[in-house]
């Protein structure tokens, strides 16, 4: 009973998502559009930089506004109302409005692109746009409504409203005396004061919203990392899919070894001599003076493989010679299909000369 409970506990532990996501899991998640991203970050910085542009490009905005109002109330005020005149006036007004708002549009586009790039880099995927019936599941909908993410979003929105309200209240309260005197000052002073107050409010609100957006982005990254976590079993399954089942790979390697051994054994009958340890090592050598620069190793092995090489050599009449130092040196320093090391030429030549003598090929 205890062993069964222990096994069950191990299985449950292996299913707990405690491990960091693998690069493959991260890439698959990214391809599906599941990335850590805060929608508040670009919006907050757009607001901040737009109000900064009012300070940096104040002369430009003032000039375009005066030109626009001068066009309507000075140049076109007494314009005869006809279809052509109205269309011309409308086109000119729209053109002037476009020039006036062009810096704002440019700032919004640039900040939006940079904000997205800083968070997730370049990402083009249509996966989030695909229709998924699982999104229509009411149970999942209720889970999302009452999830920790929804609670965080609710608290974040309430906090933003409180921050904006507090900033507006503090600024208006600090300017209350000046506001009470607006009825007694020229209209230009009213416009100047209002513009200054609005820019101050915009900068302060934008700066604080930017801070909240950075915090939101950090939280989104935390939640994203948490959602990507994998269990030990998940990592094992991914490894099997990527690298293949270790049992199957082991069987494939074993079969490859058997095939290589079979091919090597087919070369042993072509050998001129087999040099042995005599029990642990066996190396089959072949030398053809017409086609080879030096003797070549066509088979080698130790223990069981060495025994098989000697058996095949005996069955095919290949001479076997015992030379412990030479056998060990050839096994350690030469590979199948390669010529023997140069410093072993003399020792191997003596062996081959003796073999040729036995076969009646020598002097």
mmCIF file of C-alpha atoms in Angstrom:
data_model
loop_
_atom_site.group_PDB
_atom_site.id
_atom_site.type_symbol
_atom_site.label_atom_id
_atom_site.label_comp_id
_atom_site.label_asym_id
_atom_site.label_seq_id
_atom_site.Cartn_x
_atom_site.Cartn_y
_atom_site.Cartn_z
ATOM 1 C CA UNK A 1 0.000 0.000 0.000
ATOM 2 C CA UNK A 2 2.781 2.398 0.910
ATOM 3 C CA UNK A 3 4.715 1.601 -2.276
ATOM 4 C CA UNK A 4 1.572 2.238 -4.352
ATOM 5 C CA UNK A 5 1.027 5.575 -2.615
ATOM 6 C CA UNK A 6 4.711 6.449 -3.108
ATOM 7 C CA UNK A 7 4.433 5.647 -6.830
ATOM 8 C CA UNK A 8 1.291 7.775 -7.096
ATOM 9 C CA UNK A 9 3.032 10.686 -5.360
ATOM 10 C CA UNK A 10 5.935 10.427 -7.801
ATOM 11 C CA UNK A 11 3.550 10.467 -10.752
ATOM 12 C CA UNK A 12 1.749 13.536 -9.425
ATOM 13 C CA UNK A 13 5.070 15.272 -8.775
ATOM 14 C CA UNK A 14 6.229 14.538 -12.330
ATOM 15 C CA UNK A 15 3.037 16.207 -13.627
ATOM 16 C CA UNK A 16 3.595 19.450 -11.691
ATOM 17 C CA UNK A 17 4.631 22.276 -13.979
ATOM 18 C CA UNK A 18 7.768 23.337 -12.146
ATOM 19 C CA UNK A 19 10.321 23.403 -14.979
ATOM 20 C CA UNK A 20 11.239 26.323 -17.245
ATOM 21 C CA UNK A 21 9.983 26.045 -20.796
ATOM 22 C CA UNK A 22 12.332 24.573 -23.364
ATOM 23 C CA UNK A 23 13.384 26.610 -26.436
ATOM 24 C CA UNK A 24 11.109 24.441 -28.591
ATOM 25 C CA UNK A 25 8.091 25.169 -26.370
ATOM 26 C CA UNK A 26 8.892 28.897 -26.443
ATOM 27 C CA UNK A 27 9.169 28.906 -30.240
ATOM 28 C CA UNK A 28 5.867 27.051 -30.654
ATOM 29 C CA UNK A 29 4.172 29.475 -28.273
ATOM 30 C CA UNK A 30 5.603 32.440 -30.176
ATOM 31 C CA UNK A 31 4.384 31.045 -33.510
ATOM 32 C CA UNK A 32 0.891 30.854 -32.011
ATOM 33 C CA UNK A 33 1.076 34.506 -30.975
ATOM 34 C CA UNK A 34 1.326 33.685 -27.272
ATOM 35 C CA UNK A 35 3.861 36.262 -26.107
ATOM 36 C CA UNK A 36 4.365 38.532 -23.117
ATOM 37 C CA UNK A 37 2.956 41.876 -24.179
ATOM 38 C CA UNK A 38 1.365 44.851 -22.445
ATOM 39 C CA UNK A 39 -1.104 46.883 -24.501
ATOM 40 C CA UNK A 40 -0.758 49.752 -22.005
ATOM 41 C CA UNK A 41 2.943 50.285 -22.721
ATOM 42 C CA UNK A 42 2.658 51.788 -26.239
ATOM 43 C CA UNK A 43 -0.487 53.747 -25.286
ATOM 44 C CA UNK A 44 1.154 55.354 -22.253
ATOM 45 C CA UNK A 45 4.271 56.372 -24.167
ATOM 46 C CA UNK A 46 2.201 57.681 -27.085
ATOM 47 C CA UNK A 47 0.359 59.953 -24.656
ATOM 48 C CA UNK A 48 3.617 61.071 -23.040
ATOM 49 C CA UNK A 49 5.430 61.807 -26.306
ATOM 50 C CA UNK A 50 2.447 63.574 -27.851
ATOM 51 C CA UNK A 51 2.350 66.049 -24.981
ATOM 52 C CA UNK A 52 6.127 66.405 -25.166
ATOM 53 C CA UNK A 53 5.701 67.309 -28.832
ATOM 54 C CA UNK A 54 3.373 70.144 -27.802
ATOM 55 C CA UNK A 55 6.358 71.675 -25.959
ATOM 56 C CA UNK A 56 8.973 70.921 -28.615
ATOM 57 C CA UNK A 57 6.753 71.822 -31.605
ATOM 58 C CA UNK A 58 4.685 74.510 -29.942
ATOM 59 C CA UNK A 59 5.492 77.128 -32.578
ATOM 60 C CA UNK A 60 4.464 74.739 -35.363
ATOM 61 C CA UNK A 61 1.101 73.931 -33.754
ATOM 62 C CA UNK A 62 0.444 77.604 -33.037
ATOM 63 C CA UNK A 63 1.217 78.603 -36.615
ATOM 64 C CA UNK A 64 -0.992 75.865 -38.101
ATOM 65 C CA UNK A 65 -3.897 76.691 -35.756
ATOM 66 C CA UNK A 66 -3.729 80.398 -36.581
ATOM 67 C CA UNK A 67 -3.585 79.583 -40.277
ATOM 68 C CA UNK A 68 -6.584 77.247 -39.982
ATOM 69 C CA UNK A 69 -8.766 79.743 -38.096
ATOM 70 C CA UNK A 70 -7.581 82.588 -40.324
ATOM 71 C CA UNK A 71 -8.625 80.536 -43.340
ATOM 72 C CA UNK A 72 -12.129 80.017 -41.991
ATOM 73 C CA UNK A 73 -12.857 83.369 -40.327
ATOM 74 C CA UNK A 74 -10.820 85.789 -42.446
ATOM 75 C CA UNK A 75 -10.387 84.431 -45.953
ATOM 76 C CA UNK A 76 -13.494 82.282 -46.413
ATOM 77 C CA UNK A 77 -16.021 83.933 -44.093
ATOM 78 C CA UNK A 78 -17.799 85.833 -46.895
ATOM 79 C CA UNK A 79 -17.392 83.010 -49.436
ATOM 80 C CA UNK A 80 -20.410 82.519 -51.660
ATOM 81 C CA UNK A 81 -22.052 79.198 -50.889
ATOM 82 C CA UNK A 82 -21.927 77.000 -53.965
ATOM 83 C CA UNK A 83 -21.188 73.335 -54.462
ATOM 84 C CA UNK A 84 -17.745 74.012 -55.880
ATOM 85 C CA UNK A 85 -16.839 76.552 -53.187
ATOM 86 C CA UNK A 86 -17.977 74.281 -50.343
ATOM 87 C CA UNK A 87 -16.027 71.325 -51.709
ATOM 88 C CA UNK A 88 -12.942 73.487 -52.175
ATOM 89 C CA UNK A 89 -13.246 74.891 -48.634
ATOM 90 C CA UNK A 90 -13.776 71.432 -47.176
ATOM 91 C CA UNK A 91 -10.740 70.013 -49.007
ATOM 92 C CA UNK A 92 -8.519 72.887 -47.894
ATOM 93 C CA UNK A 93 -9.666 72.601 -44.269
ATOM 94 C CA UNK A 94 -9.037 68.842 -44.279
ATOM 95 C CA UNK A 95 -5.574 69.394 -45.719
ATOM 96 C CA UNK A 96 -4.730 71.956 -43.018
ATOM 97 C CA UNK A 97 -6.061 69.641 -40.286
ATOM 98 C CA UNK A 98 -3.960 66.787 -41.684
ATOM 99 C CA UNK A 99 -0.805 68.944 -41.583
ATOM 100 C CA UNK A 100 -1.688 69.988 -38.021
ATOM 101 C CA UNK A 101 -2.172 66.408 -36.852
ATOM 102 C CA UNK A 102 0.645 64.845 -38.916
ATOM 103 C CA UNK A 103 3.241 65.014 -36.071
ATOM 104 C CA UNK A 104 0.781 63.348 -33.699
ATOM 105 C CA UNK A 105 0.054 60.570 -36.208
ATOM 106 C CA UNK A 106 3.782 60.067 -36.825
ATOM 107 C CA UNK A 107 4.528 59.870 -33.097
ATOM 108 C CA UNK A 108 1.690 57.385 -32.555
ATOM 109 C CA UNK A 109 2.847 55.090 -35.379
ATOM 110 C CA UNK A 110 6.545 55.206 -34.461
ATOM 111 C CA UNK A 111 5.974 54.678 -30.714
ATOM 112 C CA UNK A 112 3.466 51.870 -31.384
ATOM 113 C CA UNK A 113 5.940 50.035 -33.653
ATOM 114 C CA UNK A 114 8.859 50.543 -31.268
ATOM 115 C CA UNK A 115 6.747 49.550 -28.262
ATOM 116 C CA UNK A 116 5.736 46.305 -29.949
ATOM 117 C CA UNK A 117 9.288 45.581 -31.143
ATOM 118 C CA UNK A 118 10.826 46.178 -27.709
ATOM 119 C CA UNK A 119 8.358 43.755 -26.138
ATOM 120 C CA UNK A 120 8.195 40.898 -28.647
ATOM 121 C CA UNK A 121 10.483 41.744 -31.574
ATOM 122 C CA UNK A 122 9.324 41.086 -35.136
ATOM 123 C CA UNK A 123 6.379 38.693 -35.120
ATOM 124 C CA UNK A 124 3.950 38.060 -37.975
ATOM 125 C CA UNK A 125 1.396 35.338 -37.346
ATOM 126 C CA UNK A 126 -2.265 34.816 -38.149
ATOM 127 C CA UNK A 127 -2.792 32.150 -35.506
ATOM 128 C CA UNK A 128 -4.689 34.420 -33.063
ATOM 129 C CA UNK A 129 -7.154 35.334 -35.843
ATOM 130 C CA UNK A 130 -8.227 31.736 -36.440
ATOM 131 C CA UNK A 131 -11.695 30.724 -35.290
ATOM 132 C CA UNK A 132 -11.533 28.396 -32.294
ATOM 133 C CA UNK A 133 -14.710 26.918 -30.844
ATOM 134 C CA UNK A 134 -12.980 26.522 -27.490
ATOM 135 C CA UNK A 135 -13.122 30.306 -27.115
ATOM 136 C CA UNK A 136 -16.941 30.059 -27.076
ATOM 137 C CA UNK A 137 -16.913 27.705 -24.102
ATOM 138 C CA UNK A 138 -18.847 29.486 -21.281
ATOM 139 C CA UNK A 139 -16.972 27.558 -18.584
ATOM 140 C CA UNK A 140 -13.636 28.841 -19.849
ATOM 141 C CA UNK A 141 -15.179 32.307 -20.076
ATOM 142 C CA UNK A 142 -16.189 32.251 -16.401
ATOM 143 C CA UNK A 143 -12.728 30.970 -15.447
ATOM 144 C CA UNK A 144 -11.139 33.909 -17.247
ATOM 145 C CA UNK A 145 -13.527 36.386 -15.621
ATOM 146 C CA UNK A 146 -12.644 35.209 -12.126
ATOM 147 C CA UNK A 147 -8.975 34.456 -12.787
ATOM 148 C CA UNK A 148 -5.962 36.140 -11.198
ATOM 149 C CA UNK A 149 -5.261 37.929 -14.475
ATOM 150 C CA UNK A 150 -8.738 39.470 -14.484
ATOM 151 C CA UNK A 151 -8.303 40.570 -10.884
ATOM 152 C CA UNK A 152 -4.978 42.179 -11.765
ATOM 153 C CA UNK A 153 -6.558 43.990 -14.742
ATOM 154 C CA UNK A 154 -9.394 45.244 -12.537
ATOM 155 C CA UNK A 155 -7.020 46.546 -9.870
ATOM 156 C CA UNK A 156 -4.802 48.109 -12.542
ATOM 157 C CA UNK A 157 -7.706 49.993 -14.159
ATOM 158 C CA UNK A 158 -8.992 51.240 -10.801
ATOM 159 C CA UNK A 159 -5.482 52.375 -9.911
ATOM 160 C CA UNK A 160 -5.145 54.253 -13.203
ATOM 161 C CA UNK A 161 -8.445 56.049 -12.633
ATOM 162 C CA UNK A 162 -7.424 56.995 -9.088
ATOM 163 C CA UNK A 163 -4.014 58.223 -10.251
ATOM 164 C CA UNK A 164 -5.485 60.328 -13.056
ATOM 165 C CA UNK A 165 -8.155 61.734 -10.771
ATOM 166 C CA UNK A 166 -5.590 62.573 -8.094
ATOM 167 C CA UNK A 167 -3.299 64.313 -10.582
ATOM 168 C CA UNK A 168 -6.144 66.376 -12.013
ATOM 169 C CA UNK A 169 -7.408 67.301 -8.550
ATOM 170 C CA UNK A 170 -3.972 68.343 -7.237
ATOM 171 C CA UNK A 171 -3.202 70.466 -10.306
ATOM 172 C CA UNK A 172 -6.589 72.186 -10.330
ATOM 173 C CA UNK A 173 -6.423 72.784 -6.596
ATOM 174 C CA UNK A 174 -2.968 74.339 -6.865
ATOM 175 C CA UNK A 175 -4.230 76.679 -9.618
ATOM 176 C CA UNK A 176 -7.563 77.502 -7.996
ATOM 177 C CA UNK A 177 -6.695 81.168 -7.407
ATOM 178 C CA UNK A 178 -5.574 81.609 -10.981
ATOM 179 C CA UNK A 179 -8.704 79.878 -12.283
ATOM 180 C CA UNK A 180 -10.943 82.196 -10.264
ATOM 181 C CA UNK A 181 -9.267 85.212 -11.953
ATOM 182 C CA UNK A 182 -9.779 83.959 -15.522
ATOM 183 C CA UNK A 183 -12.979 85.960 -15.941
ATOM 184 C CA UNK A 184 -10.977 89.187 -15.579
ATOM 185 C CA UNK A 185 -8.089 88.504 -17.968
ATOM 186 C CA UNK A 186 -7.905 88.761 -21.772
ATOM 187 C CA UNK A 187 -8.945 85.792 -23.840
ATOM 188 C CA UNK A 188 -5.347 85.226 -24.991
ATOM 189 C CA UNK A 189 -4.296 84.763 -21.376
ATOM 190 C CA UNK A 190 -7.130 82.280 -20.894
ATOM 191 C CA UNK A 191 -5.981 80.236 -23.885
ATOM 192 C CA UNK A 192 -2.353 80.397 -22.718
ATOM 193 C CA UNK A 193 -3.188 79.309 -19.191
ATOM 194 C CA UNK A 194 -5.484 76.517 -20.375
ATOM 195 C CA UNK A 195 -2.875 75.200 -22.797
ATOM 196 C CA UNK A 196 -0.164 75.274 -20.128
ATOM 197 C CA UNK A 197 -2.399 73.482 -17.632
ATOM 198 C CA UNK A 198 -3.414 70.809 -20.155
ATOM 199 C CA UNK A 199 0.207 70.151 -21.148
ATOM 200 C CA UNK A 200 1.209 69.827 -17.491
ATOM 201 C CA UNK A 201 -1.646 67.407 -16.835
ATOM 202 C CA UNK A 202 -0.824 65.422 -19.964
ATOM 203 C CA UNK A 203 2.863 65.072 -19.086
ATOM 204 C CA UNK A 204 2.217 64.048 -15.485
ATOM 205 C CA UNK A 205 -0.533 61.592 -16.429
ATOM 206 C CA UNK A 206 1.545 60.186 -19.280
ATOM 207 C CA UNK A 207 4.613 59.716 -17.061
ATOM 208 C CA UNK A 208 2.661 57.923 -14.327
ATOM 209 C CA UNK A 209 0.792 55.767 -16.848
ATOM 210 C CA UNK A 210 4.143 54.847 -18.380
ATOM 211 C CA UNK A 211 5.378 53.681 -14.960
ATOM 212 C CA UNK A 212 2.203 51.617 -14.485
ATOM 213 C CA UNK A 213 2.600 50.211 -18.003
ATOM 214 C CA UNK A 214 6.165 49.055 -17.233
ATOM 215 C CA UNK A 215 4.877 47.335 -14.094
ATOM 216 C CA UNK A 216 2.101 45.750 -16.159
ATOM 217 C CA UNK A 217 4.648 44.508 -18.699
ATOM 218 C CA UNK A 218 6.731 42.916 -15.923
ATOM 219 C CA UNK A 219 3.605 41.199 -14.629
ATOM 220 C CA UNK A 220 2.663 40.016 -18.142
ATOM 221 C CA UNK A 221 6.127 38.489 -18.543
ATOM 222 C CA UNK A 222 5.755 36.741 -15.191
ATOM 223 C CA UNK A 223 2.347 35.336 -16.156
ATOM 224 C CA UNK A 224 3.639 34.298 -19.572
ATOM 225 C CA UNK A 225 6.594 32.460 -18.060
ATOM 226 C CA UNK A 226 4.233 30.806 -15.596
ATOM 227 C CA UNK A 227 1.899 29.658 -18.368
ATOM 228 C CA UNK A 228 4.831 28.173 -20.299
ATOM 229 C CA UNK A 229 6.117 26.067 -17.420
ATOM 230 C CA UNK A 230 6.431 22.374 -18.128
ATOM 231 C CA UNK A 231 6.368 19.254 -16.037
ATOM 232 C CA UNK A 232 9.213 16.750 -16.052
ATOM 233 C CA UNK A 233 6.959 14.408 -18.001
ATOM 234 C CA UNK A 234 6.298 17.116 -20.615
ATOM 235 C CA UNK A 235 10.046 17.580 -21.110
ATOM 236 C CA UNK A 236 10.523 13.825 -21.516
ATOM 237 C CA UNK A 237 7.716 13.626 -24.079
ATOM 238 C CA UNK A 238 9.146 16.572 -26.002
ATOM 239 C CA UNK A 239 12.570 14.967 -26.004
ATOM 240 C CA UNK A 240 11.088 11.748 -27.372
ATOM 241 C CA UNK A 241 9.325 13.628 -30.160
ATOM 242 C CA UNK A 242 12.402 15.686 -31.009
ATOM 243 C CA UNK A 243 15.198 13.169 -30.605
ATOM 244 C CA UNK A 244 13.233 9.960 -30.928
ATOM 245 C CA UNK A 245 12.456 7.237 -28.397
ATOM 246 C CA UNK A 246 15.729 6.203 -26.663
ATOM 247 C CA UNK A 247 14.721 2.530 -26.897
ATOM 248 C CA UNK A 248 14.138 2.777 -30.637
ATOM 249 C CA UNK A 249 17.361 4.740 -31.134
ATOM 250 C CA UNK A 250 19.230 2.101 -29.132
ATOM 251 C CA UNK A 251 17.809 -0.655 -31.324
ATOM 252 C CA UNK A 252 18.790 1.289 -34.450
ATOM 253 C CA UNK A 253 22.340 1.767 -33.180
ATOM 254 C CA UNK A 254 22.581 -1.927 -32.281
ATOM 255 C CA UNK A 255 21.417 -2.906 -35.744
ATOM 256 C CA UNK A 256 23.931 -0.509 -37.313
ATOM 257 C CA UNK A 257 26.703 -2.061 -35.212
ATOM 258 C CA UNK A 258 25.681 -5.555 -36.322
ATOM 259 C CA UNK A 259 25.663 -4.510 -39.966
ATOM 260 C CA UNK A 260 29.065 -2.837 -39.622
ATOM 261 C CA UNK A 261 30.439 -5.965 -37.922
ATOM 262 C CA UNK A 262 29.015 -8.137 -40.697
ATOM 263 C CA UNK A 263 30.619 -5.970 -43.392
ATOM 264 C CA UNK A 264 33.932 -6.050 -41.521
ATOM 265 C CA UNK A 265 33.818 -9.835 -41.223
ATOM 266 C CA UNK A 266 33.290 -10.076 -44.984
ATOM 267 C CA UNK A 267 36.662 -8.324 -45.454
ATOM 268 C CA UNK A 268 38.626 -10.662 -43.178
ATOM 269 C CA UNK A 269 39.060 -13.426 -45.832
ATOM 270 C CA UNK A 270 40.837 -10.829 -48.037
ATOM 271 C CA UNK A 271 43.475 -10.155 -45.357
ATOM 272 C CA UNK A 272 47.121 -11.185 -45.697
ATOM 273 C CA UNK A 273 47.584 -11.677 -41.960
ATOM 274 C CA UNK A 274 45.737 -11.344 -38.644
ATOM 275 C CA UNK A 275 47.890 -10.102 -35.773
ATOM 276 C CA UNK A 276 46.621 -11.087 -32.316
ATOM 277 C CA UNK A 277 47.268 -10.325 -28.645
ATOM 278 C CA UNK A 278 46.429 -13.399 -28.634
ATOM 279 C CA UNK A 279 43.156 -13.339 -26.631
ATOM 280 C CA UNK A 280 42.068 -9.705 -26.388
ATOM 281 C CA UNK A 281 42.933 -8.043 -29.720
ATOM 282 C CA UNK A 282 42.893 -9.028 -33.378
ATOM 283 C CA UNK A 283 43.835 -6.817 -36.350
ATOM 284 C CA UNK A 284 43.486 -7.937 -39.981
ATOM 285 C CA UNK A 285 45.980 -6.356 -42.423
ATOM 286 C CA UNK A 286 46.062 -6.309 -46.197
ATOM 287 C CA UNK A 287 48.802 -5.020 -48.505
ATOM 288 C CA UNK A 288 48.680 -4.659 -52.286
ATOM 289 C CA UNK A 289 51.849 -3.026 -53.554
ATOM 290 C CA UNK A 290 50.162 -2.097 -56.835
ATOM 291 C CA UNK A 291 47.287 -0.156 -55.249
ATOM 292 C CA UNK A 292 48.375 0.681 -51.696
ATOM 293 C CA UNK A 293 51.147 2.902 -50.363
ATOM 294 C CA UNK A 294 51.262 0.977 -47.083
ATOM 295 C CA UNK A 295 49.510 -1.930 -45.354
ATOM 296 C CA UNK A 296 45.869 -1.151 -44.502
ATOM 297 C CA UNK A 297 43.722 -2.250 -41.559
ATOM 298 C CA UNK A 298 40.585 -3.935 -42.946
ATOM 299 C CA UNK A 299 39.248 -5.284 -39.641
ATOM 300 C CA UNK A 300 39.955 -5.011 -35.954
ATOM 301 C CA UNK A 301 38.282 -5.861 -32.674
ATOM 302 C CA UNK A 302 38.695 -6.900 -29.081
ATOM 303 C CA UNK A 303 37.376 -9.750 -26.952
ATOM 304 C CA UNK A 304 34.315 -11.283 -28.695
ATOM 305 C CA UNK A 305 34.941 -9.441 -31.993
ATOM 306 C CA UNK A 306 38.605 -10.475 -31.897
ATOM 307 C CA UNK A 307 37.547 -14.098 -31.422
ATOM 308 C CA UNK A 308 35.197 -13.876 -34.427
ATOM 309 C CA UNK A 309 37.960 -12.349 -36.590
ATOM 310 C CA UNK A 310 40.277 -15.224 -35.711
ATOM 311 C CA UNK A 311 37.561 -17.810 -36.415
ATOM 312 C CA UNK A 312 36.767 -16.295 -39.823
ATOM 313 C CA UNK A 313 40.493 -16.075 -40.618
ATOM 314 C CA UNK A 314 40.975 -19.743 -39.688
ATOM 315 C CA UNK A 315 37.974 -20.790 -41.788
ATOM 316 C CA UNK A 316 39.406 -18.978 -44.831
ATOM 317 C CA UNK A 317 43.040 -19.975 -44.420
ATOM 318 C CA UNK A 318 44.323 -16.531 -43.367
ATOM 319 C CA UNK A 319 47.522 -16.788 -41.347
ATOM 320 C CA UNK A 320 47.242 -15.644 -37.712
ATOM 321 C CA UNK A 321 50.332 -14.406 -35.878
ATOM 322 C CA UNK A 322 50.751 -13.558 -32.205
ATOM 323 C CA UNK A 323 52.541 -10.293 -31.461
ATOM 324 C CA UNK A 324 51.259 -8.654 -28.302
ATOM 325 C CA UNK A 325 52.965 -5.205 -28.520
ATOM 326 C CA UNK A 326 52.260 -4.807 -32.237
ATOM 327 C CA UNK A 327 48.623 -5.920 -31.878
ATOM 328 C CA UNK A 328 48.011 -3.449 -29.054
ATOM 329 C CA UNK A 329 49.738 -0.606 -30.923
ATOM 330 C CA UNK A 330 47.791 -1.266 -34.130
ATOM 331 C CA UNK A 331 44.481 -1.457 -32.252
ATOM 332 C CA UNK A 332 45.044 1.807 -30.383
ATOM 333 C CA UNK A 333 46.564 3.874 -33.191
ATOM 334 C CA UNK A 334 44.860 2.787 -36.411
ATOM 335 C CA UNK A 335 41.295 2.744 -37.708
ATOM 336 C CA UNK A 336 39.529 0.461 -40.146
ATOM 337 C CA UNK A 337 40.214 1.512 -43.740
ATOM 338 C CA UNK A 338 43.329 3.516 -42.805
ATOM 339 C CA UNK A 339 46.981 2.715 -43.390
ATOM 340 C CA UNK A 340 49.118 1.789 -40.424
ATOM 341 C CA UNK A 341 51.220 4.469 -38.644
ATOM 342 C CA UNK A 342 54.597 5.166 -40.248
ATOM 343 C CA UNK A 343 56.604 4.149 -37.180
ATOM 344 C CA UNK A 344 55.060 0.650 -37.358
ATOM 345 C CA UNK A 345 56.071 0.047 -40.986
ATOM 346 C CA UNK A 346 59.208 -1.909 -40.043
ATOM 347 C CA UNK A 347 57.454 -4.236 -37.600
ATOM 348 C CA UNK A 348 54.543 -4.898 -39.985
ATOM 349 C CA UNK A 349 56.926 -5.396 -42.917
ATOM 350 C CA UNK A 350 58.745 -8.109 -40.970
ATOM 351 C CA UNK A 351 55.435 -9.839 -40.238
ATOM 352 C CA UNK A 352 54.297 -9.638 -43.861
ATOM 353 C CA UNK A 353 57.689 -10.910 -45.089
ATOM 354 C CA UNK A 354 57.338 -13.915 -42.810
ATOM 355 C CA UNK A 355 53.773 -14.504 -44.042
ATOM 356 C CA UNK A 356 54.798 -14.253 -47.693
ATOM 357 C CA UNK A 357 57.592 -16.690 -46.965
ATOM 358 C CA UNK A 358 55.111 -19.134 -45.490
ATOM 359 C CA UNK A 359 52.873 -18.751 -48.512
ATOM 360 C CA UNK A 360 55.754 -19.206 -50.887
ATOM 361 C CA UNK A 361 55.529 -15.594 -52.153
ATOM 362 C CA UNK A 362 58.792 -14.338 -50.648
ATOM 363 C CA UNK A 363 62.338 -14.958 -51.699
#
